[in-house]
Amino acid sequence: VAFVEKSAFDSLASTVANCTWQIGNGSGVTDPAAWRTVLSVPSTSQVVEETSFTGTNQSLGTDGFQKLPGGLIIQWGKVIRTLGAFSGPVNFPIPFPNSCFSVTNGNSMYSGPNSLVTRTRAISATQFTIEESSYGANGPGSTASMDWIAIGY
């Protein structure tokens, strides 16, 4: 799938409208609708606007989201807590309008050599819950982080 900025597409369309295109059998194509078909170019209504990916459709921080055309939403974040008190709810940056399909997480320690092991539970449209299952030899009180990514619509 190729994304073309609408102004560039409109400029190309007006230029091409005044041209004759030669296709495989040498016949000329002068109608813009016909050359869209010949070249497999989407109609103007199918062109994805650049603004679909910017503005209020995204927040690009440590905890953030990106809304995609068609309704899919990707969200991400980082949880920093102390071991022994890591379990608990995590709110999504924005609620999923319908449902969250999945939350995937990874762990990294800030102090000590061992890994934190967690799992996600109770996923809803607004949050998920972390369950801390083990934290190695560091013991309670060490600081750890967990990165996560969620997909929904």
Short mmCIF file of N, CA and C in Angstrom, two decimals:
data_model
loop_
_atom_site.label_atom_id
_atom_site.label_comp_id
_atom_site.label_asym_id
_atom_site.label_seq_id
_atom_site.Cartn_x
_atom_site.Cartn_y
_atom_site.Cartn_z
N VAL A 1 0.86 -1.17 0.00
CA VAL A 1 0.00 0.00 0.00
C VAL A 1 0.89 1.22 0.00
N ALA A 2 0.61 2.15 -0.87
CA ALA A 2 1.37 3.39 -0.94
C ALA A 2 0.49 4.52 -0.47
N PHE A 3 1.06 5.44 0.27
CA PHE A 3 0.34 6.60 0.75
C PHE A 3 0.87 7.82 0.00
N VAL A 4 -0.04 8.61 -0.53
CA VAL A 4 0.31 9.79 -1.31
C VAL A 4 -0.39 10.99 -0.69
N GLU A 5 0.36 12.06 -0.48
CA GLU A 5 -0.24 13.28 0.04
C GLU A 5 -1.27 13.78 -0.96
N LYS A 6 -2.46 14.17 -0.48
CA LYS A 6 -3.58 14.53 -1.37
C LYS A 6 -3.21 15.67 -2.32
N SER A 7 -2.51 16.70 -1.86
CA SER A 7 -2.17 17.81 -2.75
C SER A 7 -1.28 17.34 -3.89
N ALA A 8 -0.34 16.43 -3.63
CA ALA A 8 0.52 15.89 -4.68
C ALA A 8 -0.31 15.06 -5.65
N PHE A 9 -1.25 14.29 -5.13
CA PHE A 9 -2.11 13.47 -5.98
C PHE A 9 -2.98 14.35 -6.87
N ASP A 10 -3.59 15.41 -6.30
CA ASP A 10 -4.43 16.31 -7.08
C ASP A 10 -3.63 16.99 -8.19
N SER A 11 -2.40 17.41 -7.85
CA SER A 11 -1.53 18.05 -8.85
C SER A 11 -1.22 17.07 -9.98
N LEU A 12 -0.89 15.84 -9.61
CA LEU A 12 -0.60 14.82 -10.61
C LEU A 12 -1.84 14.55 -11.46
N ALA A 13 -3.01 14.48 -10.82
CA ALA A 13 -4.25 14.20 -11.54
C ALA A 13 -4.54 15.29 -12.58
N SER A 14 -4.34 16.57 -12.22
CA SER A 14 -4.63 17.64 -13.18
C SER A 14 -3.62 17.63 -14.32
N THR A 15 -2.37 17.29 -14.05
CA THR A 15 -1.35 17.20 -15.09
C THR A 15 -1.67 16.04 -16.04
N VAL A 16 -1.99 14.90 -15.45
CA VAL A 16 -2.26 13.71 -16.25
C VAL A 16 -3.55 13.85 -17.04
N ALA A 17 -4.50 14.63 -16.54
CA ALA A 17 -5.77 14.80 -17.24
C ALA A 17 -5.58 15.37 -18.64
N ASN A 18 -4.48 16.10 -18.84
CA ASN A 18 -4.22 16.71 -20.15
C ASN A 18 -3.25 15.88 -21.00
N CYS A 19 -2.96 14.66 -20.58
CA CYS A 19 -2.01 13.81 -21.30
C CYS A 19 -2.71 12.60 -21.90
N THR A 20 -2.06 12.00 -22.84
CA THR A 20 -2.50 10.72 -23.37
C THR A 20 -1.48 9.67 -22.93
N TRP A 21 -1.94 8.64 -22.26
CA TRP A 21 -1.07 7.57 -21.78
C TRP A 21 -1.12 6.42 -22.77
N GLN A 22 0.04 5.88 -23.08
CA GLN A 22 0.11 4.70 -23.94
C GLN A 22 0.23 3.48 -23.04
N ILE A 23 -0.67 2.53 -23.20
CA ILE A 23 -0.63 1.32 -22.39
C ILE A 23 -0.21 0.15 -23.26
N GLY A 24 -0.10 -1.01 -22.66
CA GLY A 24 0.44 -2.21 -23.28
C GLY A 24 0.16 -2.40 -24.75
N ASN A 25 -1.08 -2.25 -25.18
CA ASN A 25 -1.38 -2.49 -26.59
C ASN A 25 -1.26 -1.24 -27.44
N GLY A 26 -0.77 -0.13 -26.87
CA GLY A 26 -0.56 1.09 -27.62
C GLY A 26 -1.76 2.00 -27.71
N SER A 27 -2.89 1.60 -27.12
CA SER A 27 -4.07 2.47 -27.18
C SER A 27 -3.89 3.63 -26.21
N GLY A 28 -4.43 4.77 -26.56
CA GLY A 28 -4.30 5.96 -25.73
C GLY A 28 -5.38 6.03 -24.66
N VAL A 29 -5.01 6.51 -23.47
CA VAL A 29 -5.96 6.70 -22.39
C VAL A 29 -5.93 8.16 -22.01
N THR A 30 -7.03 8.88 -22.19
CA THR A 30 -7.06 10.30 -21.87
C THR A 30 -7.96 10.61 -20.68
N ASP A 31 -8.83 9.72 -20.31
CA ASP A 31 -9.77 9.94 -19.21
C ASP A 31 -9.09 9.65 -17.87
N PRO A 32 -9.04 10.62 -16.92
CA PRO A 32 -8.39 10.38 -15.63
C PRO A 32 -8.92 9.16 -14.90
N ALA A 33 -10.23 8.91 -14.97
CA ALA A 33 -10.79 7.72 -14.30
C ALA A 33 -10.22 6.45 -14.92
N ALA A 34 -10.03 6.47 -16.23
CA ALA A 34 -9.48 5.29 -16.91
C ALA A 34 -8.02 5.07 -16.55
N TRP A 35 -7.22 6.15 -16.48
CA TRP A 35 -5.81 5.92 -16.14
C TRP A 35 -5.66 5.47 -14.70
N ARG A 36 -6.57 5.87 -13.81
CA ARG A 36 -6.53 5.33 -12.45
C ARG A 36 -6.69 3.82 -12.48
N THR A 37 -7.60 3.34 -13.32
CA THR A 37 -7.81 1.90 -13.43
C THR A 37 -6.60 1.22 -14.05
N VAL A 38 -6.08 1.78 -15.12
CA VAL A 38 -4.92 1.19 -15.80
C VAL A 38 -3.71 1.12 -14.88
N LEU A 39 -3.48 2.18 -14.13
CA LEU A 39 -2.30 2.24 -13.27
C LEU A 39 -2.56 1.69 -11.87
N SER A 40 -3.76 1.20 -11.60
CA SER A 40 -4.14 0.70 -10.27
C SER A 40 -3.93 1.76 -9.19
N VAL A 41 -4.25 3.01 -9.50
CA VAL A 41 -4.16 4.11 -8.55
C VAL A 41 -5.50 4.24 -7.87
N PRO A 42 -5.55 4.36 -6.54
CA PRO A 42 -6.84 4.48 -5.87
C PRO A 42 -7.55 5.77 -6.26
N SER A 43 -8.87 5.74 -6.17
CA SER A 43 -9.62 6.96 -6.44
C SER A 43 -9.32 7.98 -5.35
N THR A 44 -9.65 9.24 -5.62
CA THR A 44 -9.38 10.31 -4.65
C THR A 44 -10.00 10.00 -3.29
N SER A 45 -11.16 9.34 -3.28
CA SER A 45 -11.81 9.02 -2.01
C SER A 45 -11.07 7.93 -1.23
N GLN A 46 -10.16 7.19 -1.90
CA GLN A 46 -9.41 6.14 -1.23
C GLN A 46 -8.02 6.57 -0.80
N VAL A 47 -7.62 7.78 -1.13
CA VAL A 47 -6.31 8.28 -0.74
C VAL A 47 -6.34 8.58 0.75
N VAL A 48 -5.36 8.06 1.48
CA VAL A 48 -5.29 8.27 2.92
C VAL A 48 -4.59 9.61 3.18
N GLU A 49 -5.29 10.49 3.84
CA GLU A 49 -4.75 11.82 4.14
C GLU A 49 -3.63 11.70 5.18
N GLU A 50 -2.59 12.51 5.03
CA GLU A 50 -1.51 12.54 6.01
C GLU A 50 -2.03 12.91 7.39
N THR A 51 -3.07 13.74 7.44
CA THR A 51 -3.63 14.17 8.73
C THR A 51 -4.26 13.01 9.49
N SER A 52 -4.50 11.88 8.81
CA SER A 52 -5.02 10.70 9.50
C SER A 52 -4.03 10.15 10.52
N PHE A 53 -2.75 10.53 10.38
CA PHE A 53 -1.70 10.01 11.25
C PHE A 53 -1.14 11.06 12.21
N THR A 54 -1.69 12.28 12.21
CA THR A 54 -1.12 13.35 13.03
C THR A 54 -2.19 13.98 13.90
N GLY A 55 -1.81 15.06 14.58
CA GLY A 55 -2.77 15.82 15.40
C GLY A 55 -3.33 15.00 16.53
N THR A 56 -4.66 15.03 16.68
CA THR A 56 -5.31 14.31 17.78
C THR A 56 -5.36 12.81 17.55
N ASN A 57 -4.84 12.34 16.42
CA ASN A 57 -4.80 10.91 16.15
C ASN A 57 -3.55 10.25 16.72
N GLN A 58 -2.73 11.02 17.43
CA GLN A 58 -1.53 10.43 17.99
C GLN A 58 -1.05 11.19 19.22
N SER A 59 -0.32 10.49 20.03
CA SER A 59 0.42 11.06 21.15
C SER A 59 1.71 10.27 21.24
N LEU A 60 2.84 10.92 20.96
CA LEU A 60 4.09 10.21 20.79
C LEU A 60 5.02 10.34 21.99
N GLY A 61 4.49 10.12 23.19
CA GLY A 61 5.31 10.16 24.39
C GLY A 61 5.73 8.77 24.83
N THR A 62 6.31 8.70 26.03
CA THR A 62 6.66 7.40 26.62
C THR A 62 5.42 6.53 26.75
N ASP A 63 4.32 7.12 27.17
CA ASP A 63 3.00 6.49 27.13
C ASP A 63 2.25 7.19 26.01
N GLY A 64 1.84 6.46 24.99
CA GLY A 64 1.21 7.13 23.86
C GLY A 64 0.33 6.21 23.04
N PHE A 65 -0.11 6.74 21.90
CA PHE A 65 -1.00 5.98 21.02
C PHE A 65 -0.90 6.51 19.61
N GLN A 66 -1.35 5.68 18.67
CA GLN A 66 -1.50 6.06 17.27
C GLN A 66 -2.80 5.45 16.77
N LYS A 67 -3.71 6.31 16.32
CA LYS A 67 -4.94 5.85 15.68
C LYS A 67 -4.65 5.68 14.20
N LEU A 68 -5.05 4.56 13.64
CA LEU A 68 -4.83 4.28 12.23
C LEU A 68 -6.14 4.40 11.45
N PRO A 69 -6.06 4.76 10.17
CA PRO A 69 -7.28 4.79 9.36
C PRO A 69 -7.94 3.41 9.40
N GLY A 70 -9.24 3.40 9.52
CA GLY A 70 -9.96 2.13 9.62
C GLY A 70 -10.34 1.77 11.03
N GLY A 71 -9.77 2.48 12.03
CA GLY A 71 -10.18 2.28 13.41
C GLY A 71 -9.21 1.56 14.32
N LEU A 72 -8.19 0.90 13.79
CA LEU A 72 -7.23 0.21 14.64
C LEU A 72 -6.43 1.23 15.45
N ILE A 73 -6.17 0.92 16.71
CA ILE A 73 -5.40 1.81 17.60
C ILE A 73 -4.28 1.00 18.23
N ILE A 74 -3.07 1.56 18.20
CA ILE A 74 -1.92 0.97 18.87
C ILE A 74 -1.56 1.90 20.03
N GLN A 75 -1.41 1.33 21.23
CA GLN A 75 -1.02 2.11 22.41
C GLN A 75 0.19 1.45 23.05
N TRP A 76 0.97 2.25 23.78
CA TRP A 76 2.17 1.74 24.43
C TRP A 76 2.44 2.53 25.70
N GLY A 77 3.34 1.97 26.52
CA GLY A 77 3.71 2.69 27.73
C GLY A 77 4.79 1.97 28.52
N LYS A 78 5.16 2.60 29.60
CA LYS A 78 6.18 2.07 30.52
C LYS A 78 5.64 2.22 31.94
N VAL A 79 5.75 1.15 32.71
CA VAL A 79 5.36 1.16 34.12
C VAL A 79 6.64 1.05 34.94
N ILE A 80 6.82 1.96 35.89
CA ILE A 80 7.97 1.91 36.80
C ILE A 80 7.43 1.80 38.22
N ARG A 81 7.76 0.71 38.86
CA ARG A 81 7.27 0.46 40.23
C ARG A 81 8.35 -0.29 41.00
N THR A 82 8.11 -0.48 42.29
CA THR A 82 9.04 -1.24 43.11
C THR A 82 8.61 -2.70 43.17
N LEU A 83 9.59 -3.58 43.23
CA LEU A 83 9.31 -5.01 43.33
C LEU A 83 8.61 -5.31 44.65
N GLY A 84 7.71 -6.23 44.60
CA GLY A 84 6.89 -6.54 45.76
C GLY A 84 5.61 -5.72 45.78
N ALA A 85 5.58 -4.64 44.99
CA ALA A 85 4.38 -3.79 44.88
C ALA A 85 4.14 -3.45 43.41
N PHE A 86 4.56 -4.35 42.52
CA PHE A 86 4.47 -4.09 41.09
C PHE A 86 3.08 -4.37 40.54
N SER A 87 2.37 -5.31 41.14
CA SER A 87 1.03 -5.69 40.66
C SER A 87 0.06 -4.53 40.79
N GLY A 88 -0.90 -4.48 39.85
CA GLY A 88 -1.92 -3.45 39.93
C GLY A 88 -2.37 -3.00 38.55
N PRO A 89 -3.37 -2.12 38.51
CA PRO A 89 -3.92 -1.68 37.23
C PRO A 89 -3.01 -0.68 36.51
N VAL A 90 -3.12 -0.70 35.19
CA VAL A 90 -2.43 0.27 34.33
C VAL A 90 -3.48 0.81 33.36
N ASN A 91 -3.67 2.12 33.35
CA ASN A 91 -4.64 2.75 32.46
C ASN A 91 -4.01 3.01 31.09
N PHE A 92 -4.79 2.77 30.04
CA PHE A 92 -4.34 3.12 28.70
C PHE A 92 -4.34 4.64 28.55
N PRO A 93 -3.46 5.20 27.70
CA PRO A 93 -3.47 6.65 27.48
C PRO A 93 -4.85 7.17 27.04
N ILE A 94 -5.54 6.41 26.19
CA ILE A 94 -6.93 6.73 25.80
C ILE A 94 -7.72 5.41 25.85
N PRO A 95 -9.01 5.48 26.14
CA PRO A 95 -9.79 4.24 26.11
C PRO A 95 -9.95 3.74 24.67
N PHE A 96 -9.94 2.43 24.48
CA PHE A 96 -10.30 1.87 23.19
C PHE A 96 -11.82 2.02 23.05
N PRO A 97 -12.31 2.57 21.93
CA PRO A 97 -13.75 2.78 21.78
C PRO A 97 -14.57 1.50 21.87
N ASN A 98 -13.99 0.38 21.42
CA ASN A 98 -14.72 -0.89 21.40
C ASN A 98 -14.09 -1.96 22.28
N SER A 99 -12.84 -2.31 21.98
CA SER A 99 -12.22 -3.43 22.68
C SER A 99 -10.70 -3.38 22.51
N CYS A 100 -10.00 -3.95 23.47
CA CYS A 100 -8.56 -4.17 23.37
C CYS A 100 -8.36 -5.63 22.99
N PHE A 101 -7.66 -5.89 21.88
CA PHE A 101 -7.42 -7.26 21.45
C PHE A 101 -6.36 -7.95 22.30
N SER A 102 -5.28 -7.21 22.60
CA SER A 102 -4.14 -7.85 23.24
C SER A 102 -3.23 -6.82 23.89
N VAL A 103 -2.59 -7.23 24.98
CA VAL A 103 -1.52 -6.45 25.61
C VAL A 103 -0.31 -7.36 25.71
N THR A 104 0.82 -6.89 25.22
CA THR A 104 2.07 -7.64 25.30
C THR A 104 3.04 -6.83 26.14
N ASN A 105 3.78 -7.50 27.01
CA ASN A 105 4.70 -6.76 27.86
C ASN A 105 6.09 -7.39 27.87
N GLY A 106 7.06 -6.55 28.20
CA GLY A 106 8.44 -6.98 28.38
C GLY A 106 8.97 -6.33 29.65
N ASN A 107 9.95 -6.94 30.25
CA ASN A 107 10.44 -6.46 31.55
C ASN A 107 11.91 -6.08 31.48
N SER A 108 12.30 -5.12 32.30
CA SER A 108 13.71 -4.79 32.44
C SER A 108 13.96 -4.28 33.85
N MET A 109 15.07 -4.68 34.43
CA MET A 109 15.41 -4.27 35.80
C MET A 109 16.22 -2.98 35.77
N TYR A 110 16.00 -2.14 36.76
CA TYR A 110 16.83 -0.95 36.93
C TYR A 110 17.96 -1.19 37.91
N SER A 111 17.73 -2.05 38.89
CA SER A 111 18.79 -2.32 39.86
C SER A 111 18.91 -3.81 40.07
N GLY A 112 20.09 -4.34 39.98
CA GLY A 112 20.31 -5.76 40.17
C GLY A 112 20.34 -6.53 38.86
N PRO A 113 20.83 -7.75 38.90
CA PRO A 113 21.05 -8.53 37.69
C PRO A 113 19.86 -9.37 37.23
N ASN A 114 18.84 -9.50 38.04
CA ASN A 114 17.77 -10.44 37.71
C ASN A 114 16.59 -9.80 37.00
N SER A 115 15.79 -10.63 36.37
CA SER A 115 14.63 -10.15 35.63
C SER A 115 13.38 -10.18 36.47
N LEU A 116 12.47 -9.31 36.13
CA LEU A 116 11.14 -9.27 36.69
C LEU A 116 10.25 -10.11 35.79
N VAL A 117 9.40 -10.95 36.36
CA VAL A 117 8.47 -11.74 35.57
C VAL A 117 7.06 -11.29 35.91
N THR A 118 6.33 -10.86 34.89
CA THR A 118 4.96 -10.39 35.10
C THR A 118 4.06 -11.01 34.04
N ARG A 119 2.77 -10.88 34.26
CA ARG A 119 1.78 -11.25 33.25
C ARG A 119 0.66 -10.23 33.30
N THR A 120 -0.07 -10.12 32.20
CA THR A 120 -1.18 -9.18 32.16
C THR A 120 -2.48 -9.95 32.30
N ARG A 121 -3.41 -9.36 33.01
CA ARG A 121 -4.72 -9.97 33.26
C ARG A 121 -5.79 -8.90 33.15
N ALA A 122 -7.03 -9.32 33.16
CA ALA A 122 -8.19 -8.42 33.25
C ALA A 122 -8.08 -7.25 32.28
N ILE A 123 -7.94 -7.57 31.01
CA ILE A 123 -7.82 -6.54 29.97
C ILE A 123 -9.22 -6.01 29.65
N SER A 124 -9.37 -4.69 29.69
CA SER A 124 -10.63 -4.05 29.31
C SER A 124 -10.33 -2.97 28.28
N ALA A 125 -11.32 -2.19 27.93
CA ALA A 125 -11.13 -1.10 26.96
C ALA A 125 -10.37 0.08 27.56
N THR A 126 -10.27 0.15 28.88
CA THR A 126 -9.63 1.30 29.54
C THR A 126 -8.34 0.97 30.28
N GLN A 127 -8.13 -0.30 30.63
CA GLN A 127 -6.94 -0.65 31.42
C GLN A 127 -6.66 -2.15 31.36
N PHE A 128 -5.52 -2.51 31.91
CA PHE A 128 -5.19 -3.92 32.13
C PHE A 128 -4.53 -4.02 33.50
N THR A 129 -4.41 -5.22 34.01
CA THR A 129 -3.81 -5.43 35.32
C THR A 129 -2.52 -6.23 35.17
N ILE A 130 -1.49 -5.78 35.88
CA ILE A 130 -0.22 -6.48 35.93
C ILE A 130 -0.24 -7.38 37.16
N GLU A 131 0.23 -8.61 36.99
CA GLU A 131 0.46 -9.50 38.12
C GLU A 131 1.94 -9.82 38.17
N GLU A 132 2.56 -9.47 39.26
CA GLU A 132 3.98 -9.75 39.47
C GLU A 132 4.09 -11.19 39.97
N SER A 133 4.85 -12.02 39.24
CA SER A 133 4.94 -13.42 39.67
C SER A 133 6.30 -13.75 40.30
N SER A 134 7.37 -13.10 39.89
CA SER A 134 8.66 -13.30 40.55
C SER A 134 9.60 -12.16 40.19
N TYR A 135 10.63 -12.00 40.99
CA TYR A 135 11.58 -10.92 40.74
C TYR A 135 13.00 -11.31 41.06
N GLY A 136 13.31 -12.58 41.04
CA GLY A 136 14.68 -13.03 41.23
C GLY A 136 15.22 -12.73 42.62
N ALA A 137 16.54 -12.57 42.69
CA ALA A 137 17.22 -12.41 43.97
C ALA A 137 17.23 -10.98 44.50
N ASN A 138 16.72 -10.02 43.75
CA ASN A 138 16.78 -8.62 44.19
C ASN A 138 15.90 -8.35 45.38
N GLY A 139 14.76 -8.99 45.45
CA GLY A 139 13.87 -8.80 46.58
C GLY A 139 13.04 -7.54 46.49
N PRO A 140 12.05 -7.44 47.36
CA PRO A 140 11.17 -6.27 47.38
C PRO A 140 11.95 -4.98 47.60
N GLY A 141 11.46 -3.91 47.00
CA GLY A 141 12.07 -2.60 47.18
C GLY A 141 12.93 -2.16 46.02
N SER A 142 13.42 -3.10 45.19
CA SER A 142 14.20 -2.72 44.02
C SER A 142 13.26 -2.12 42.98
N THR A 143 13.75 -1.18 42.21
CA THR A 143 12.93 -0.53 41.19
C THR A 143 13.08 -1.28 39.87
N ALA A 144 11.95 -1.49 39.20
CA ALA A 144 11.95 -2.18 37.91
C ALA A 144 10.97 -1.49 36.99
N SER A 145 11.09 -1.78 35.71
CA SER A 145 10.16 -1.21 34.73
C SER A 145 9.60 -2.32 33.85
N MET A 146 8.46 -2.03 33.27
CA MET A 146 7.83 -2.95 32.34
C MET A 146 7.31 -2.13 31.17
N ASP A 147 7.75 -2.45 29.96
CA ASP A 147 7.23 -1.81 28.75
C ASP A 147 6.07 -2.66 28.24
N TRP A 148 5.06 -2.01 27.66
CA TRP A 148 3.91 -2.73 27.14
C TRP A 148 3.44 -2.11 25.85
N ILE A 149 2.71 -2.89 25.05
CA ILE A 149 2.07 -2.41 23.83
C ILE A 149 0.72 -3.10 23.73
N ALA A 150 -0.31 -2.33 23.34
CA ALA A 150 -1.67 -2.86 23.23
C ALA A 150 -2.24 -2.52 21.86
N ILE A 151 -3.08 -3.42 21.35
CA ILE A 151 -3.73 -3.22 20.07
C ILE A 151 -5.23 -3.43 20.25
N GLY A 152 -6.01 -2.52 19.71
CA GLY A 152 -7.46 -2.64 19.79
C GLY A 152 -8.13 -1.73 18.78
N TYR A 153 -9.41 -1.52 18.97
CA TYR A 153 -10.16 -0.65 18.05
C TYR A 153 -11.29 0.04 18.78
#
